[in-house]
PDB file of C-alpha atoms in Angstrom:
ATOM      1  CA  MET A   1     -78.026   9.547-114.895  1.00  0.00           C
ATOM      2  CA  SER A   2     -75.755   9.261-111.870  1.00  0.00           C
ATOM      3  CA  CYS A   3     -72.423  11.041-111.557  1.00  0.00           C
ATOM      4  CA  LYS A   4     -70.508   7.749-112.003  1.00  0.00           C
ATOM      5  CA  GLN A   5     -72.445   6.988-115.184  1.00  0.00           C
ATOM      6  CA  ARG A   6     -71.726  10.460-116.590  1.00  0.00           C
ATOM      7  CA  ILE A   7     -68.022  10.109-115.838  1.00  0.00           C
ATOM      8  CA  PHE A   8     -67.989   6.677-117.495  1.00  0.00           C
ATOM      9  CA  VAL A   9     -69.746   7.999-120.621  1.00  0.00           C
ATOM     10  CA  LEU A  10     -67.320  10.944-120.815  1.00  0.00           C
ATOM     11  CA  PHE A  11     -64.400   8.538-120.415  1.00  0.00           C
ATOM     12  CA  LEU A  12     -65.659   6.350-123.283  1.00  0.00           C
ATOM     13  CA  LEU A  13     -66.272   9.410-125.449  1.00  0.00           C
ATOM     14  CA  ASN A  14     -62.738  10.642-124.737  1.00  0.00           C
ATOM     15  CA  LEU A  15     -61.280   7.245-125.714  1.00  0.00           C
ATOM     16  CA  PHE A  16     -63.298   7.240-128.928  1.00  0.00           C
ATOM     17  CA  ILE A  17     -62.140  10.748-129.887  1.00  0.00           C
ATOM     18  CA  ALA A  18     -58.504   9.904-129.064  1.00  0.00           C
ATOM     19  CA  LYS A  19     -58.684   6.783-131.238  1.00  0.00           C
ATOM     20  CA  ILE A  20     -60.104   8.733-134.184  1.00  0.00           C
ATOM     21  CA  ALA A  21     -57.506  11.494-133.772  1.00  0.00           C
ATOM     22  CA  THR A  22     -54.543   9.088-133.855  1.00  0.00           C
ATOM     23  CA  GLU A  23     -55.592   6.875-136.762  1.00  0.00           C
ATOM     24  CA  SER A  24     -55.787   8.141-140.301  1.00  0.00           C
ATOM     25  CA  THR A  25     -57.209   4.920-141.726  1.00  0.00           C
ATOM     26  CA  PRO A  26     -58.122   1.579-140.222  1.00  0.00           C
ATOM     27  CA  ILE A  27     -55.526  -0.996-141.224  1.00  0.00           C
ATOM     28  CA  ASP A  28     -56.419  -4.536-142.214  1.00  0.00           C
ATOM     29  CA  PHE A  29     -53.257  -6.622-141.796  1.00  0.00           C
ATOM     30  CA  SER A  30     -54.908  -9.640-143.414  1.00  0.00           C
ATOM     31  CA  GLN A  31     -54.725  -7.973-146.825  1.00  0.00           C
ATOM     32  CA  GLU A  32     -51.327  -7.022-148.182  1.00  0.00           C
ATOM     33  CA  PHE A  33     -50.910  -4.407-150.896  1.00  0.00           C
ATOM     34  CA  HIS A  34     -49.831  -6.034-154.186  1.00  0.00           C
ATOM     35  CA  PRO A  35     -50.134  -3.792-157.222  1.00  0.00           C
ATOM     36  CA  ASP A  36     -50.326  -5.251-160.705  1.00  0.00           C
ATOM     37  CA  PRO A  37     -46.729  -6.323-161.485  1.00  0.00           C
ATOM     38  CA  ILE A  38     -46.912  -4.755-164.942  1.00  0.00           C
ATOM     39  CA  GLU A  39     -48.314  -1.368-163.957  1.00  0.00           C
ATOM     40  CA  TYR A  40     -47.114  -0.377-160.486  1.00  0.00           C
ATOM     41  CA  THR A  41     -49.069   2.229-158.591  1.00  0.00           C
ATOM     42  CA  ARG A  42     -46.960   5.368-158.330  1.00  0.00           C
ATOM     43  CA  CYS A  43     -47.189   7.927-155.553  1.00  0.00           C
ATOM     44  CA  SER A  44     -45.403  11.130-154.653  1.00  0.00           C
ATOM     45  CA  PRO A  45     -42.098  10.760-152.760  1.00  0.00           C
ATOM     46  CA  TYR A  46     -43.928  12.588-149.933  1.00  0.00           C
ATOM     47  CA  TYR A  47     -46.944  10.240-149.969  1.00  0.00           C
ATOM     48  CA  CYS A  48     -46.230   8.902-146.448  1.00  0.00           C
ATOM     49  CA  SER A  49     -45.154  12.216-144.883  1.00  0.00           C
ATOM     50  CA  ASN A  50     -48.503  13.366-143.527  1.00  0.00           C
ATOM     51  CA  LYS A  51     -49.890   9.933-142.601  1.00  0.00           C
ATOM     52  CA  ARG A  52     -49.642   7.768-139.496  1.00  0.00           C
ATOM     53  CA  PHE A  53     -49.614   3.990-139.714  1.00  0.00           C
ATOM     54  CA  MET A  54     -49.670   1.061-137.332  1.00  0.00           C
ATOM     55  CA  CYS A  55     -47.043  -1.101-139.008  1.00  0.00           C
ATOM     56  CA  GLU A  56     -46.196  -4.681-138.185  1.00  0.00           C
ATOM     57  CA  PRO A  57     -42.556  -5.260-137.160  1.00  0.00           C
ATOM     58  CA  VAL A  58     -40.371  -6.797-139.854  1.00  0.00           C
ATOM     59  CA  LYS A  59     -37.271  -8.963-139.589  1.00  0.00           C
ATOM     60  CA  CYS A  60     -35.208  -9.089-142.758  1.00  0.00           C
ATOM     61  CA  SER A  61     -32.562 -11.625-143.722  1.00  0.00           C
ATOM     62  CA  LYS A  62     -28.961 -10.501-144.298  1.00  0.00           C
ATOM     63  CA  ASP A  63     -29.480 -10.311-148.077  1.00  0.00           C
ATOM     64  CA  GLN A  64     -32.479  -8.026-147.595  1.00  0.00           C
ATOM     65  CA  LYS A  65     -32.897  -4.395-146.594  1.00  0.00           C
ATOM     66  CA  GLU A  66     -35.668  -2.936-144.435  1.00  0.00           C
ATOM     67  CA  ALA A  67     -37.105   0.152-146.097  1.00  0.00           C
ATOM     68  CA  THR A  68     -40.224   2.037-147.092  1.00  0.00           C
ATOM     69  CA  ALA A  69     -41.049   3.058-150.648  1.00  0.00           C
ATOM     70  CA  PRO A  70     -43.406   6.055-150.660  1.00  0.00           C
ATOM     71  CA  GLU A  71     -43.083   6.340-154.446  1.00  0.00           C
ATOM     72  CA  LEU A  72     -44.698   2.866-154.623  1.00  0.00           C
ATOM     73  CA  CYS A  73     -47.267   3.825-151.938  1.00  0.00           C
ATOM     74  CA  ILE A  74     -45.499   1.576-149.368  1.00  0.00           C
ATOM     75  CA  CYS A  75     -45.374   3.482-146.077  1.00  0.00           C
ATOM     76  CA  CYS A  76     -44.757   0.631-143.640  1.00  0.00           C
ATOM     77  CA  PRO A  77     -41.269  -0.871-143.555  1.00  0.00           C
ATOM     78  CA  LYS A  78     -40.889  -4.127-145.464  1.00  0.00           C
ATOM     79  CA  CYS A  79     -38.040  -6.374-146.552  1.00  0.00           C
ATOM     80  CA  PHE A  80     -36.648  -5.726-150.010  1.00  0.00           C
ATOM     81  CA  ASN A  81     -34.076  -7.915-151.759  1.00  0.00           C
ATOM     82  CA  LYS A  82     -30.838  -5.927-152.165  1.00  0.00           C
ATOM     83  CA  ILE A  83     -29.459  -5.174-155.630  1.00  0.00           C
ATOM     84  CA  GLU A  84     -25.728  -4.513-155.960  1.00  0.00           C
ATOM     85  CA  LYS A  85     -24.042  -1.876-158.161  1.00  0.00           C
ATOM     86  CA  GLY A  86     -24.869  -2.396-161.842  1.00  0.00           C
ATOM     87  CA  GLY A  87     -27.887  -4.585-161.105  1.00  0.00           C
ATOM     88  CA  ALA A  88     -31.253  -4.012-162.789  1.00  0.00           C
ATOM     89  CA  CYS A  89     -33.768  -2.043-160.724  1.00  0.00           C
ATOM     90  CA  GLY A  90     -37.139  -0.385-161.113  1.00  0.00           C
ATOM     91  CA  ASP A  91     -38.993  -3.355-162.602  1.00  0.00           C
ATOM     92  CA  ASP A  92     -39.525  -5.465-159.480  1.00  0.00           C
ATOM     93  CA  GLN A  93     -41.366  -4.091-156.480  1.00  0.00           C
ATOM     94  CA  ASP A  94     -39.626  -6.531-154.102  1.00  0.00           C
ATOM     95  CA  THR A  95     -36.085  -5.266-154.794  1.00  0.00           C
ATOM     96  CA  ILE A  96     -34.162  -2.121-153.850  1.00  0.00           C
ATOM     97  CA  CYS A  97     -30.664  -0.790-154.522  1.00  0.00           C
ATOM     98  CA  ASN A  98     -28.179  -1.491-151.723  1.00  0.00           C
ATOM     99  CA  ASP A  99     -27.005   1.257-149.339  1.00  0.00           C
ATOM    100  CA  GLY A 100     -25.234   4.130-151.087  1.00  0.00           C
ATOM    101  CA  LEU A 101     -26.750   3.277-154.475  1.00  0.00           C
ATOM    102  CA  LYS A 102     -29.720   4.718-156.350  1.00  0.00           C
ATOM    103  CA  CYS A 103     -31.765   3.529-159.293  1.00  0.00           C
ATOM    104  CA  VAL A 104     -30.944   5.542-162.441  1.00  0.00           C
ATOM    105  CA  ASP A 105     -32.114   4.408-165.883  1.00  0.00           C
ATOM    106  CA  LYS A 106     -33.093   1.030-164.399  1.00  0.00           C
ATOM    107  CA  LYS A 107     -29.558   0.348-163.053  1.00  0.00           C
ATOM    108  CA  CYS A 108     -28.223   0.646-159.485  1.00  0.00           C
ATOM    109  CA  VAL A 109     -25.447   3.260-159.549  1.00  0.00           C
ATOM    110  CA  GLU A 110     -23.465   5.331-157.027  1.00  0.00           C
TER     111      GLU A 110
END
């Protein structure tokens, strides 16, 4: 094997190792995660902390909020419909309490 061929093989090997080191899991953007609406998958609040993802950019409307939801195993940002103070929360995976509010006993409160 010539010197140029060896360098090329080492270069390809280096690219392969770098790709493996930076990706935790291959991501298939053609399949979106949709848990059963009755029994949501629950994860730790730290589920996304030690993972790296290649996330698609999102553009939310003004009545939506861009957020992640590690407790629902959603690590890439997505658009959630905002719920105002006093609104019902916790039953719909596509909604989230507005800024400054949190979901307590299935109601958005301060």
